Coordinates of C-alpha atoms in Angstrom, one line a residue:
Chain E
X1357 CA 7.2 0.2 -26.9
X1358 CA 7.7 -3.2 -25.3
X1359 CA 7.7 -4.5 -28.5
X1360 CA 10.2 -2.9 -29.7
X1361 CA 12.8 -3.8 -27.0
X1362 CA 11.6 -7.4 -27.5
X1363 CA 12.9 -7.0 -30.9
X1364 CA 16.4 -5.2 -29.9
X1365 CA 16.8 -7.7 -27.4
X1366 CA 16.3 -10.7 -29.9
X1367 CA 18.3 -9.4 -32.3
X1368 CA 21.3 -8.2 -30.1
X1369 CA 21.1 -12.1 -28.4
X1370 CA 21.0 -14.3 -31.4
X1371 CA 24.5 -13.9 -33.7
X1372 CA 23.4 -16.6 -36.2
X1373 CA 20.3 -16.8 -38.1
X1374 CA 17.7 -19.2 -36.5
X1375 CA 14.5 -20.9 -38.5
X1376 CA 11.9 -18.4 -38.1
X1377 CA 8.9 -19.3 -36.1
X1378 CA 5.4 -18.2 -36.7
X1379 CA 4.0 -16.5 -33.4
X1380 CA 1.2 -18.5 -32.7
X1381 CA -1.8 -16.5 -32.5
X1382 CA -2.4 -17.6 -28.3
X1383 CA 1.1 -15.5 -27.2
X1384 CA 1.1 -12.3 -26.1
X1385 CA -0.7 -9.5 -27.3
X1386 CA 2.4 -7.9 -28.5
X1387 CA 1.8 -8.3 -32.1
X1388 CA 4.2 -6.3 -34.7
X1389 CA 0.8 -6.5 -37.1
X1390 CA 2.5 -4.6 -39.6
X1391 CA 6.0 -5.4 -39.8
X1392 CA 8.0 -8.9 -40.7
X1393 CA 9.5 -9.6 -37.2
X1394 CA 12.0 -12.8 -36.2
X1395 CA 10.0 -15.5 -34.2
X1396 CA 11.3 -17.0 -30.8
X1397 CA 13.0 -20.2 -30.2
X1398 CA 11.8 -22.1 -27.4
X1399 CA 14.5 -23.0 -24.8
X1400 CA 15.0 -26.7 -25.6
X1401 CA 15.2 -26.6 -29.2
X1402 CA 18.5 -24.2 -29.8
X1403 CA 21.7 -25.0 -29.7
X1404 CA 23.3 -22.8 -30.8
X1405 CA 21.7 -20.3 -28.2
X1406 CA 20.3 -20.8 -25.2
X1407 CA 16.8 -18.5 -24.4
X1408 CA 16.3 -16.3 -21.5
X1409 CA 14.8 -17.4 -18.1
X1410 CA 13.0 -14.5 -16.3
X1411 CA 13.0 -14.4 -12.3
X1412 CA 9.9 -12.5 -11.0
X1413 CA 12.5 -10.3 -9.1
X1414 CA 13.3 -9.1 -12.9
X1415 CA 17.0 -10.7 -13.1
X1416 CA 17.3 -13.0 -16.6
X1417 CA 19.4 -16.4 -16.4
X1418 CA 21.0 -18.0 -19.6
X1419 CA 22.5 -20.7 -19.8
X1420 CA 25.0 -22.4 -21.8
X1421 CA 27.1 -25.5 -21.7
X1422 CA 26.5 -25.7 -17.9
X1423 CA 26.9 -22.2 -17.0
X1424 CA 24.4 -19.2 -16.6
X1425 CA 25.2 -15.5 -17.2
X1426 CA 23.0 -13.9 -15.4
X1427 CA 21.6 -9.9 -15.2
X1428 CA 18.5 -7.6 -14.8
X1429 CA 15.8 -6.8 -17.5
X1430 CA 15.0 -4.3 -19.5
X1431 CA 12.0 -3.5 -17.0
X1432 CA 14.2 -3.7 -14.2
X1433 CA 17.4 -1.3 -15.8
X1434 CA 14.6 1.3 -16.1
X1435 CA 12.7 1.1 -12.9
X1436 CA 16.1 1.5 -11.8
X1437 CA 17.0 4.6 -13.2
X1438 CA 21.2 5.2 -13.9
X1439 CA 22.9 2.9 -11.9
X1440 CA 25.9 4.0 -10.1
X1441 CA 27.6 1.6 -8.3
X1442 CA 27.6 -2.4 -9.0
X1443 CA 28.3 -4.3 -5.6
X1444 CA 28.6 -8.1 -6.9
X1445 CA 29.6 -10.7 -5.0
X1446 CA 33.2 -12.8 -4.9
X1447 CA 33.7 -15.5 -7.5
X1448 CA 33.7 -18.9 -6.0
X1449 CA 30.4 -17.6 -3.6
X1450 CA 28.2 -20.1 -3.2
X1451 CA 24.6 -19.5 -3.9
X1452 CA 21.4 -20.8 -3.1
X1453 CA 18.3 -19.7 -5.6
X1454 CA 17.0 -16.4 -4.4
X1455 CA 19.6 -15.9 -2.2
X1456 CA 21.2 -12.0 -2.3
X1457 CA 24.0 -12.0 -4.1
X1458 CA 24.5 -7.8 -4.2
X1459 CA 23.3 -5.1 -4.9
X1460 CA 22.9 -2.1 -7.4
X1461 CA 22.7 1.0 -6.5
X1462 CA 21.2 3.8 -9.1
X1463 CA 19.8 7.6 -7.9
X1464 CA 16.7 6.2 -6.9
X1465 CA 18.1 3.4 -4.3
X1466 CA 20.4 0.5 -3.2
X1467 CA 18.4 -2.4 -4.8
X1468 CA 19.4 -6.2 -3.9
X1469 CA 19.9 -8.8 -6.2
X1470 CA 18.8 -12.1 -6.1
X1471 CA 20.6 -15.4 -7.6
X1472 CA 17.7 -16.8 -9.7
X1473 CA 19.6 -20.4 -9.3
X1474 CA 21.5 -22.4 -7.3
X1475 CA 25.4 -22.2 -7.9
X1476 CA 28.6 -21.2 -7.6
X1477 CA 29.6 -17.6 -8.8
X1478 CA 32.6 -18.7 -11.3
X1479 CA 32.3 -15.1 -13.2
X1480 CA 31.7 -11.5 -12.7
X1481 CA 31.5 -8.8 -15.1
X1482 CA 34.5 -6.7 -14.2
X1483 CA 33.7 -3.9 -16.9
X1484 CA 30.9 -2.9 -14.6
X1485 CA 33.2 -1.4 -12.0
X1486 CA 34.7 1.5 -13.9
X1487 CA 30.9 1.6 -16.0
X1488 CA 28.3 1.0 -14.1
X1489 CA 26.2 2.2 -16.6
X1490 CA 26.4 -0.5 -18.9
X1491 CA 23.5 -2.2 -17.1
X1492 CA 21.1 0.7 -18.2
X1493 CA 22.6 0.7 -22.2
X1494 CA 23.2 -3.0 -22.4
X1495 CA 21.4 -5.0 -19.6
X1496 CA 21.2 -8.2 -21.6
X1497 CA 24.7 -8.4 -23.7
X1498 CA 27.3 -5.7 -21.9
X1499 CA 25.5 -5.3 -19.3
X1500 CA 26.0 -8.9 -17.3
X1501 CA 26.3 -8.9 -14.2
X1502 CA 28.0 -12.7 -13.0
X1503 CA 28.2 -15.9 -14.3
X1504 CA 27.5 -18.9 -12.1
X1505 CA 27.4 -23.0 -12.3
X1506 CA 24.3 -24.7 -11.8
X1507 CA 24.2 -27.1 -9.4
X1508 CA 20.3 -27.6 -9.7
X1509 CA 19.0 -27.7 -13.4
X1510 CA 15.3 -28.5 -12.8
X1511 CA 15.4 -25.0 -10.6
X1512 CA 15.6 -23.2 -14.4
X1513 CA 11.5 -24.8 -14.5
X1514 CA 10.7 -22.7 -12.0
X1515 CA 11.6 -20.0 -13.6
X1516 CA 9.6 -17.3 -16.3
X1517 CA 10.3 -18.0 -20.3
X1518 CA 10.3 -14.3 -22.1
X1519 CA 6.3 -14.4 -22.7
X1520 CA 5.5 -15.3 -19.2
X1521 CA 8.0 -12.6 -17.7
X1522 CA 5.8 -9.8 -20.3
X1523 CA 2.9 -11.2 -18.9
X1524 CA 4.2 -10.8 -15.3
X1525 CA 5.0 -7.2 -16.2
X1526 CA 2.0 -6.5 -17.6
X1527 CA 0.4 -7.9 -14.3
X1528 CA 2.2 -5.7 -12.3
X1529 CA 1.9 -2.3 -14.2
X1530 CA -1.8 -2.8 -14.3
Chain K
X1136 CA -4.5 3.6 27.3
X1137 CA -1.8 2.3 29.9
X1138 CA 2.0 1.5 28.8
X1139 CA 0.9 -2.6 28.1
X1140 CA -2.3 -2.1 26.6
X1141 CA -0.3 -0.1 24.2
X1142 CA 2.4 -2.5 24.0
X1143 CA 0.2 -5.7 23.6
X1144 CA -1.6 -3.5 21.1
X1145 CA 1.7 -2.8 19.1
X1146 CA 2.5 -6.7 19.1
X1147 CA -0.7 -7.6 18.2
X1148 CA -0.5 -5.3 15.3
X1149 CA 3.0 -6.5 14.8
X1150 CA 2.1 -10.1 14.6
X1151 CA -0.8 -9.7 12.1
X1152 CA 1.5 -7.5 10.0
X1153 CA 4.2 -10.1 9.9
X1154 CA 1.5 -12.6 7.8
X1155 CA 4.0 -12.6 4.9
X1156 CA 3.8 -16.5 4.7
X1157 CA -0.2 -16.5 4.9
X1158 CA -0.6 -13.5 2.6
X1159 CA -3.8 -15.4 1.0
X1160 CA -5.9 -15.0 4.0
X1161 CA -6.5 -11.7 4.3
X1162 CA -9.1 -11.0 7.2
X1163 CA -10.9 -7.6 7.7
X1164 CA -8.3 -6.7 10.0
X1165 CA -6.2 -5.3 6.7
X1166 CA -9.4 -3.0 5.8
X1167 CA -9.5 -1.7 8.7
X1168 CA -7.7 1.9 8.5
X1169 CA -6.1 1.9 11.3
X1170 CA -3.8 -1.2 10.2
X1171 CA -2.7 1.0 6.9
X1172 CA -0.4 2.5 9.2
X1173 CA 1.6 2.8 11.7
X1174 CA 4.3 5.5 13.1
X1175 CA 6.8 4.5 15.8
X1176 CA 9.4 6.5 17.8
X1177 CA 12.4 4.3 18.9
X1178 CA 13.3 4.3 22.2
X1179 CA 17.1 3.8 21.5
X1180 CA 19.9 5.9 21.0
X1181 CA 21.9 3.5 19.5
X1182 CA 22.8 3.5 15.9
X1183 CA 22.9 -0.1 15.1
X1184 CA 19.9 -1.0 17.1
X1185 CA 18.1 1.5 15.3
X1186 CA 19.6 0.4 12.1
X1187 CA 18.9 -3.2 12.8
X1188 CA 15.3 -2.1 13.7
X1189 CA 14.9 -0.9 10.2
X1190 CA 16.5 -3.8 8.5
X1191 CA 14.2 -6.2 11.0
X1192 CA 11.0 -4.3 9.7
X1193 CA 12.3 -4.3 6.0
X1194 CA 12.2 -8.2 6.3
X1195 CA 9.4 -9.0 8.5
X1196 CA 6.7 -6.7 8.1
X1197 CA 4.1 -7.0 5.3
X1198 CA 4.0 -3.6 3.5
X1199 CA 1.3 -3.9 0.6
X1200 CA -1.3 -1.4 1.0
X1201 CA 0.3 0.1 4.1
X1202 CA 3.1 1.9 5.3
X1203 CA 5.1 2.5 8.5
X1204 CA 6.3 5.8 9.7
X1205 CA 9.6 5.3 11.9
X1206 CA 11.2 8.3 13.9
X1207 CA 14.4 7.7 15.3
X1208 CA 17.7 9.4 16.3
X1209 CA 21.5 8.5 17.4
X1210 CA 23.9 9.9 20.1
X1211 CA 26.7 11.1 17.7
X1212 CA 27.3 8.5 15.2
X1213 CA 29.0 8.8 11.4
X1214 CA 26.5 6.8 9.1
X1215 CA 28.1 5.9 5.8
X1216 CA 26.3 4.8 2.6
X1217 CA 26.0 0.6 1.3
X1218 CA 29.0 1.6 -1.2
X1219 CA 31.1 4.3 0.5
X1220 CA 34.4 4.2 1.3
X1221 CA 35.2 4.7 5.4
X1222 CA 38.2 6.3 4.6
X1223 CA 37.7 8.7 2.2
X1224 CA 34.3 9.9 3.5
X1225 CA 35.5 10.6 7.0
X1226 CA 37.9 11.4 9.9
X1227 CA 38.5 7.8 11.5
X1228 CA 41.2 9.2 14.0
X1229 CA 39.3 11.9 15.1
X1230 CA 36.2 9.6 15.5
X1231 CA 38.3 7.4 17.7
X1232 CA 39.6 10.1 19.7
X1233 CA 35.9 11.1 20.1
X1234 CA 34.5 8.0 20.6
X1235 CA 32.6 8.3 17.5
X1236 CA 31.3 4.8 16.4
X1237 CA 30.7 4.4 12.4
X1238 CA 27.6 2.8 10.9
X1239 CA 27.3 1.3 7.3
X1240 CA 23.6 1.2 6.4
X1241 CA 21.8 -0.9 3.9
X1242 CA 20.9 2.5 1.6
X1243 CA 22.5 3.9 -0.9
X1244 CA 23.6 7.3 -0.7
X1245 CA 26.2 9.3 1.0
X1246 CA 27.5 10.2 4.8
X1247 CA 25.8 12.1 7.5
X1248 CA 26.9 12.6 11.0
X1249 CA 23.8 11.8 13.6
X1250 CA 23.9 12.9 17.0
X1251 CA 21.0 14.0 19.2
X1252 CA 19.9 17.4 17.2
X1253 CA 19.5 15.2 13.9
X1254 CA 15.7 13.4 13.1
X1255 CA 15.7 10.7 11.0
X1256 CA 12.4 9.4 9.6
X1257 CA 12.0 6.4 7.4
X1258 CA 9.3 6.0 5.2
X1259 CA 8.7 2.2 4.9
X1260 CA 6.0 1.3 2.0
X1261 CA 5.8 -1.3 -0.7
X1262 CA 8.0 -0.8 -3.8
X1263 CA 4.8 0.0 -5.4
X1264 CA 4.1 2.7 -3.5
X1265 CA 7.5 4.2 -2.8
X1266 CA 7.4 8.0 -3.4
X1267 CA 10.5 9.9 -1.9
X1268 CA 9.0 13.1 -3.0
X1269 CA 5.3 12.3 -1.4
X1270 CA 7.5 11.7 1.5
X1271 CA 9.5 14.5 1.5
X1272 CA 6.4 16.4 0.8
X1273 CA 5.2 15.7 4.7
X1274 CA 8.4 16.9 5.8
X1275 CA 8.0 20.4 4.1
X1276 CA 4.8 20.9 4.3
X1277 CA 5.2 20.2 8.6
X1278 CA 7.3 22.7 8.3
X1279 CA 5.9 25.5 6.3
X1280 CA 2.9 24.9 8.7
X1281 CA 4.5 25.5 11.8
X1282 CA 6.8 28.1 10.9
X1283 CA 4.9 30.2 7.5
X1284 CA 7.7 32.0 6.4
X1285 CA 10.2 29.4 6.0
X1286 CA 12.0 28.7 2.5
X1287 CA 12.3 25.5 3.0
X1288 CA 12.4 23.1 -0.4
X1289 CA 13.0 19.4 -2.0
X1290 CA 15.5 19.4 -4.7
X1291 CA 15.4 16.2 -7.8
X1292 CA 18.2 14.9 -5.4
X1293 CA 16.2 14.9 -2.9
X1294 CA 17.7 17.0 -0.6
X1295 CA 15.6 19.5 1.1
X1296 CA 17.3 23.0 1.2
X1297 CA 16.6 26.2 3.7
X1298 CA 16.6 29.3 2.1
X1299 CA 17.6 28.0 -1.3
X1300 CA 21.5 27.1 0.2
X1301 CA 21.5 25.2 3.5
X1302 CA 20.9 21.1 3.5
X1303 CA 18.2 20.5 6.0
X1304 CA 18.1 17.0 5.2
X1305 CA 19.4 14.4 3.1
X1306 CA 17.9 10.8 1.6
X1307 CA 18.6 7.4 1.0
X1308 CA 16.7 4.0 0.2
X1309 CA 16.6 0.5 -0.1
X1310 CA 14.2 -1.4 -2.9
X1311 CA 14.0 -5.2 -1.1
X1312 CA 12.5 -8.6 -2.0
X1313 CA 8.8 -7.1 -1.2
X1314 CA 8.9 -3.4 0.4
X1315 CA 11.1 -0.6 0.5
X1316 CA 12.5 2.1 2.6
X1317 CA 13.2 5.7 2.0
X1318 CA 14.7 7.6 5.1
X1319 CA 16.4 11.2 5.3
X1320 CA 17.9 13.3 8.0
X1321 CA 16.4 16.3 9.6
X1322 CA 18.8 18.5 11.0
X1323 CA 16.8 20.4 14.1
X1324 CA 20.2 21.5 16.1
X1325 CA 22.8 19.1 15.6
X1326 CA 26.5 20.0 16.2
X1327 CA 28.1 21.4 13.2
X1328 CA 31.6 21.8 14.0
X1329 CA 31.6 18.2 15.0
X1330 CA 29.7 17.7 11.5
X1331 CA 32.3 19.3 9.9
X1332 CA 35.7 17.9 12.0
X1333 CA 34.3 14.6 10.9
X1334 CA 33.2 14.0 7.7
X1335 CA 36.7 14.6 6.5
X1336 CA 38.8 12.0 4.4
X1337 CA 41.0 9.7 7.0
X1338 CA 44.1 9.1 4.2
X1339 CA 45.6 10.6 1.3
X1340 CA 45.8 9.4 -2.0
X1341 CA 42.7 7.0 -2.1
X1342 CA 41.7 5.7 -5.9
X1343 CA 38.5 4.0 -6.1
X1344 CA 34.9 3.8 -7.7
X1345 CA 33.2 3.5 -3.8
X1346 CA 30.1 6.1 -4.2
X1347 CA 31.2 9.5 -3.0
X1348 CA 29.2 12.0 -1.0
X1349 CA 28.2 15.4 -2.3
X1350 CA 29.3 17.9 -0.1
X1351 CA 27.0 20.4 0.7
X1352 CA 27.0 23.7 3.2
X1353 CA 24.3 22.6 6.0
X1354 CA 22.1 24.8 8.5
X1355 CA 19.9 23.2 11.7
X1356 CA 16.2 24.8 11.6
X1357 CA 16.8 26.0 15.3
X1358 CA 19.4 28.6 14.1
X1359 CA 16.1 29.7 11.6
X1360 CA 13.5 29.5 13.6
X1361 CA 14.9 29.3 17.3
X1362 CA 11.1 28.6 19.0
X1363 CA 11.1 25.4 17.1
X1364 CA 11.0 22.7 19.7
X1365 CA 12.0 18.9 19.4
X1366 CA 8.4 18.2 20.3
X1367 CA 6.8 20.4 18.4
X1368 CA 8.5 18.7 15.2
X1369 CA 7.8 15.7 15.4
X1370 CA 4.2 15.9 16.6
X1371 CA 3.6 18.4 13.4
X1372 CA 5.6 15.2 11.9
X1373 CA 3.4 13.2 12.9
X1374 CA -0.1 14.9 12.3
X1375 CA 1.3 15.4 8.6
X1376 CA 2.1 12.0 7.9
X1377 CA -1.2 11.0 8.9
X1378 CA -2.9 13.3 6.5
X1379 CA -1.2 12.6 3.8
X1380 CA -1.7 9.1 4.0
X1381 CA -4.9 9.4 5.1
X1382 CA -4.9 7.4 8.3
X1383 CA -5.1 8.1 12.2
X1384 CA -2.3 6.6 13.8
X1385 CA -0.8 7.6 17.3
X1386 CA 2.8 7.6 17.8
X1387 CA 4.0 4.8 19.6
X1388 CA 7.2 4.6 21.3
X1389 CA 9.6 0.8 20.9
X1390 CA 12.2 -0.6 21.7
X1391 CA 14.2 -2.3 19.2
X1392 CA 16.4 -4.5 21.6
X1393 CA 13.3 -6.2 22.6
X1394 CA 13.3 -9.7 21.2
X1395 CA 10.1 -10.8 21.8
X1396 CA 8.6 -7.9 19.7
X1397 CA 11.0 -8.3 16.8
X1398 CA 12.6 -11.8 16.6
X1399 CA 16.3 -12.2 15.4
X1400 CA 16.9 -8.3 16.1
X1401 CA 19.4 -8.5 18.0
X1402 CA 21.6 -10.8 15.1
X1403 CA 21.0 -7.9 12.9
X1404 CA 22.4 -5.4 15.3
X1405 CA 25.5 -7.6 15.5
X1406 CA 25.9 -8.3 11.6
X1407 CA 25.6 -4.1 11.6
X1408 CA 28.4 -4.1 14.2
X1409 CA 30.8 -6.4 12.9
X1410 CA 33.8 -5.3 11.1
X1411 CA 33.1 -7.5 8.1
X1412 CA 30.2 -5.5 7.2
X1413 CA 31.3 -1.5 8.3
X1414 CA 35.0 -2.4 6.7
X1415 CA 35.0 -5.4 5.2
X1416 CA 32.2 -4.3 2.6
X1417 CA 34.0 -1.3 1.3
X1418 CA 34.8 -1.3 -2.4
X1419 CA 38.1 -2.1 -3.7
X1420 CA 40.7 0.8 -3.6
X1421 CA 44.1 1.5 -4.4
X1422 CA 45.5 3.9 -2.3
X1423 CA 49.2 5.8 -3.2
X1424 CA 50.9 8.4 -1.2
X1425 CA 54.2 10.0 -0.3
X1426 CA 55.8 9.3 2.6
X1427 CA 57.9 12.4 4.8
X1428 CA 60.6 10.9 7.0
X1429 CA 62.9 12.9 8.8
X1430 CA 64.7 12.5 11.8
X1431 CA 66.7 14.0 14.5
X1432 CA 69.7 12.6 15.7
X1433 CA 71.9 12.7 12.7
X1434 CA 69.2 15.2 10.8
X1435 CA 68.1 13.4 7.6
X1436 CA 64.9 14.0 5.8
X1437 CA 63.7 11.7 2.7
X1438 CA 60.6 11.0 0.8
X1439 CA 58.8 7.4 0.5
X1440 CA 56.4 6.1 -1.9
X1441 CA 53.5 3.7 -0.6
X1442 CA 51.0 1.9 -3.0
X1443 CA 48.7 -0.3 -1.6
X1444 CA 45.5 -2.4 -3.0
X1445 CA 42.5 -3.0 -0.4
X1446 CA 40.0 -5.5 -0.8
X1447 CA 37.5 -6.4 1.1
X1448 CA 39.5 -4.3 4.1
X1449 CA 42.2 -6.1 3.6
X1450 CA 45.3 -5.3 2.4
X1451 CA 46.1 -7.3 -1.1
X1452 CA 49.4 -5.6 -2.2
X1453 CA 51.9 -3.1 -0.5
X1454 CA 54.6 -1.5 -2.2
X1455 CA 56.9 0.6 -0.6
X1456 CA 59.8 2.5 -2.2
X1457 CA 62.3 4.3 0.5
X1458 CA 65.2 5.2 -0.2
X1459 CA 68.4 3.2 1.3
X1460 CA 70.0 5.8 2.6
X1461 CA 67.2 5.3 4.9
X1462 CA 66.3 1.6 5.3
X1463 CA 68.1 -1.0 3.9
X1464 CA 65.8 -2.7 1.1
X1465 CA 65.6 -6.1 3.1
X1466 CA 63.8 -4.0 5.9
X1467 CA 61.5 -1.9 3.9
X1468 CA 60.6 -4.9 1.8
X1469 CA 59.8 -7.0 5.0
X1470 CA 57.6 -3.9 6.0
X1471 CA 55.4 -4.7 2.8
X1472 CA 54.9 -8.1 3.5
X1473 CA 54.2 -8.5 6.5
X1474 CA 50.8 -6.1 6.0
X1475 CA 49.4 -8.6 3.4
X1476 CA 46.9 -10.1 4.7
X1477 CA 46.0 -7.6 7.2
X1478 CA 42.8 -5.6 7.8
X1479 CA 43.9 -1.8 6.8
X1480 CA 44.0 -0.6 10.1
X1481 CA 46.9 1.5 11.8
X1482 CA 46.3 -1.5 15.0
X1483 CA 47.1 -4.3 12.9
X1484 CA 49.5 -2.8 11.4
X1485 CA 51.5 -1.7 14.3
X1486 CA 51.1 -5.5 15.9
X1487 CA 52.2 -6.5 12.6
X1488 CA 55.6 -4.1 12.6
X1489 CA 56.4 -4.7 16.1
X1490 CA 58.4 -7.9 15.9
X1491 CA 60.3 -6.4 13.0
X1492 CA 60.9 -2.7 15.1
X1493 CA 62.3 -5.3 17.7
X1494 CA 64.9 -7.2 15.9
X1495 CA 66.7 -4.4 14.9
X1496 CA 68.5 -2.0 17.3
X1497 CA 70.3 1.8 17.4
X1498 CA 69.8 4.3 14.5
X1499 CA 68.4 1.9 12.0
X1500 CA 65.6 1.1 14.7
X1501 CA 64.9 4.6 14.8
X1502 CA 64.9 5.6 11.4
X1503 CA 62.5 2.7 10.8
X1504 CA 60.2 3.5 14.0
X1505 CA 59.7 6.5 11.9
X1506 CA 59.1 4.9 8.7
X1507 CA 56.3 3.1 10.6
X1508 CA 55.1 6.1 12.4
X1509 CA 55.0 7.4 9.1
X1510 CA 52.8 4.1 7.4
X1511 CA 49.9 4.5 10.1
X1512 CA 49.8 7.8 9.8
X1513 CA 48.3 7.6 6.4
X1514 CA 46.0 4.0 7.4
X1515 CA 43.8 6.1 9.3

C-alpha cells in the first residue's frame, strides 16, 4: 500500500520524463517485484525537478530556483483524518526551522505545523481556505500549504530524502 | 503525608518528568509505576491560568509511556475553539454586561460556556497513545458505576450524550511537537440559561470559513441524578482513570500561577490574555448587513448597507452605503475610513467616530449620532 502511493506521488510530481534509475537492491524493502516501476532521481542530479525533503514532523520541503513549497505527507494527511480548517501564517513571516508556522485542524485535533527551514513565507496556498480538503486528496501537488525563501540551504541536509522518511515511518508504526 | 511533602513530591516528579533534553538517560525512576502517571486538580478558577497550565504541560512535560490526568474548572468563562470566530459563536455584549471573560484555546473544536457546575478533564498522553474514546471511556464508565441506570453514551464525535439526546460533555485536542492533549467538558450543574444567553452570535451578517460549533440541546447530570455530588465525581473520576490505565496515583491539588513549579507559566497566561491571540487570531471574515436609521425630530426612517472585511481583528475594508437624504456622502464616506485600521470593536470605533460626531452640529449631528449608534450596534 505504501508502495503504491510512492508511485502516485512520483508520477503526479515529475511532468517530464526523467532517465530511469535502477533501484538499487540496498533501498527500501518496498519492491514493485512484479511490475515495471519509474526509478527516483536523487536531489542533486535534476533540474528540471527538484526531490522531496521529509521533516520527521511529516511536512515535505521542495525546492526550486530558491524557493520551497512546502506541505504534509501522505502519512501525515491520513493520520490526520479530513481536515477542516487551514490556519497558515501571513506571507512575509519570518521563520526559523522548526518553528510553528500554523496549524491544521481535521476531526481528530488542532495539529501544529512546523517550518522544516529557515525563511521567509513569500506564498500561501489560498485555495485551501474555501477547500481545506485538498490537503487530504492532493497533499503533495494541490494540496500545498506555503511557499517560503531559504535563507539557510545547508538546513535542507538535515533533512529526510523520500527513502529515509519510509524508513522513519516504518520506525514509528512498528 | 503533609501539604510540602506532597508538594516537594509533585516537583520532584515534575522535574524528572521535564527530562525532555536528556531523554537518553532513562533511570529506573521511569519504570517505576507510579511515574506512568499522574492526575492533578488545579487550584485556580481562572480560565487562562488553567489554560496556560495546560499549554505549560503540553510543552514541558515528557509524555512517552505515561500520561497525566488534569481536573480543572472556571468561574463562568466562554471558551472558543483555535479557529472560531468570537463573533459569530457568541453574545460579546451580553458577556460584557456580565463580566463574562472569553478564552481562545489551543484545541480545535467548538464553544462551551465554563462556569463552576462544568468539569473539565484533559487527558495528556503521547501522540502515540492518544485515544479520545479510551478516554472517554473512563468518563462513562465513572458514571454508569456510580449511578447504574444512567444512559449515558460516547458518540463518533465524541460527544457523550444522556439519555440518547442531552450533551453531557463535549471534546477537543491538540496533536504537538511530542505529546498530545484531549480534554472535554462535563456538565455536573452548570447554569444553562446563562449557557444559552451566551453562546449566541454577537453580529449579523458574518461570512466566513472560521470553524462553527454544532449546536446541540444540553442537560447537567444533577438534574438526572440529583444525589450526585461534585466530590463524589471526580473521586469515581479519579479511581477510573487509574484503572484503566493501570496505575495508582492520588490526586494532587496545584497551582498553576506558581512559577517555580512551572517556569514561564505565567508568559503563557498572558499570551492567552492578550487580544492578539483571543481576536487577533480569528479567521478572516466579511461581514454585510443592513443598517435601520430612524429618527425623531423631523421623523425620517431609511435603510444602510455596511460591508466590511476583518482580518486578523482588524478592520481591512468598510463600505457603507446611506442614503443622502440622510448623511451627505462626504460624512458617510469619512465614517468608512476612519475604521480602517481599527480593531473591530464597538470601543474603537466610537473613539474613532467621536472627532467626526464633533465637527458637525444640529440635525445632521444627530442623524449621524444615529448612524453610529447604528454601526456599533452590529460590531458587537
Amino acid at each position: 500500500m505504501a508502495a503504491c502511493w510512492l508511485l502516485r506521488s512520483l508520477s503526479s510530481n515529475f511532468s517530464t520524463v526523467l532517465p530511469l534509475l535502477a533501484r538499487s537492491a540496498s533501498l527500501s524493502p518496498l519492491q514493485l517485484a512484479s511490475k515495471p516501476y519509474f526509478g527516483r532521481t536523487l536531489a542533486s542530479s535534476s533540474r528540471l525537478s527538484a526531490a522531496l525533503k521529509f521533516t520527521d514532523k511529516h511536512e515535505w520541503i521542495r525546492v526550486e530556483d530558491g524557493i520551497g513549497t512546502v506541505g504534509i505527507s501522505n502519512f501525515a494527511q491520513e493520520a490526520l483524518g479530513d481536515v477542516v480548517y487551514c490556519g497558515l501564517p501571513e506571507v512575509g513571516a519570518q521563520l526559523a526551522q522548526q518553528d510553528e508556522f500554523g496549524a491544521l485542524e481535521s476531526v481528530k485535533a488542532a495539529s501544529e505545523l512546523y517550518s522544516p527551514l529557515t525563511g521567509e513565507v513569500v506564498e500561501i496556498n489560498t485555495l485551501l481556505a474555501d477547500n481545506p480538503g485538498l490537503v487530504n486528496k492532493s497533499c503533495y501537488k494541490d494540496g500545498w500549504l506555503m511557499k517560503m525563501s531559504i535563507s539557510k540551504p545547508a538546513e535542507l541536509d538535515s533533512l529526510m530524502d523520500e527513502a529515509a522518511y519510509e524508513r522513519y515511518i516504518h520506525s514509528i508504526e512498528d | 503525608m503533609s501539604e510540602s511533602t506532597m508538594m516537594s513530591q509533585i516537583k520532584r516528579t515534575f522535574s524528572l518528568l521535564n527530562q525532555r533534553a536528556c531523554s537518553r538517560s532513562s533511570s529506573s525512576f521511569f519504570t517505576d509505576s507510579d511515574s506512568a502517571g499522574l492526575v492533578l486538580q488545579s487550584h485556580s478558577t481562572d480560565v487562562y491560568q488553567n489554560l496556560a497550565l495546560e499549554d505549560w504541560i503540553d510543552a514541558n512535560v515528557e509524555l512517552q509511556g505515561r500520561g497525566i490526568l488534569l481536573l480543572w474548572r472556571n468561574r463562568p468563562a466562554v471558551v472558543i475553539g483555535r479557529h472560531q470566530n468570537p463573533w459569530t459563536e457568541c453574545n460579546l455584549p451580553v458577556m460584557r454586561r456580565a463580566g463574562i471573560p472569553l478564552a481562545r484555546r489551543r484545541s480545535g473544536g467548538g464553544t462551551v460556556f465554563h462556569d463552576l457546575g462544568n468539569l473539565n478533564l484533559t487527558f495528556f498522553t503521547s501522540k502515540k497513545a492518544y485515544d479520545r474514546q479510551r478516554n472517554l471511556k473512563v468518563v462513562t464508565d465513572t458514571l454508569r458505576r456510580l449511578r447504574p441506570g444512567l444512559d449515558v453514551q460516547a458518540t463518533d464525535r465524541f460527544d457523550i450524550l444522556l439519555n440518547g439526546r442531552y450533551k453531557i460533555s463535549g471534546t477537543a485536542s491538540r496533536l504537538s511537537r511530542k505529546s498530545s492533549y484531549h480534554h472535554c467538558t462535563l456538565l455536573h450543574s452548570a447554569d444553562r440559561s446563562a449557557l444559552s444567553s451566551v453562546l449566541r452570535p454577537s453580529c449579523p451578517g458574518i461570512q466566513s470559513n472560521a470553524t462553527p460549533s454544532v449546536p446541540s440541546p444540553v442537560a447537567n447530570l444533577l438534574d438526572h441524578a440529583p444525589s450526585l455530588q461534585w466530590e463524589e465525581l471526580l473521586g469515581a473520576l479519579v479511581q477510573q482513570y487509574n484503572t484503566e490505565f493501570g496505575l495508582h496515583s492520588a490526586l494532587t491539588v496545584i497551582d498553576p500561577t506558581n512559577e517555580s513549579m512551572f517556569p514561564g507559566v505565567g508568559e503563557m497566561e498572558m499570551e492567552l490574555r492578550s487580544w492578539d491571540w483571543t481576536f487577533g487570531k480569528t479567521p478572516k471574515f466579511t461581514m454585510e448587513t443592513q443598517l435601520e436609521l430612524t429618527n425623531e425630530q423631523p421623523p425620517a426612517r431609511c435603510s444602510a448597507r455596511l460591508q466590511m472585511e476583518v482580518k486578523n481583528g482588524q478592520i481591512e475594508s468598510c463600505h457603507l452605503d446611506v442614503p443622502v437624504e440622510w448623511v451627505p456622502v462626504r460624512l458617510s464616506s469619512e465614517l468608512s475610513s476612519v475604521l480602517i485600521g481599527e480593531r473591530f470593536c464597538p470601543h474603537r470605533a466610537a473613539a474613532a467616530f467621536s472627532a467626526l460626531l464633533r465637527s458637525e452640529s444640529g440635525a445632521t449631528h444627530t442623524r449621524l449620532h444615529r448612524l453610529c449608534d447604528a454601526m456599533l450596534t452590529v460590531m458587537g
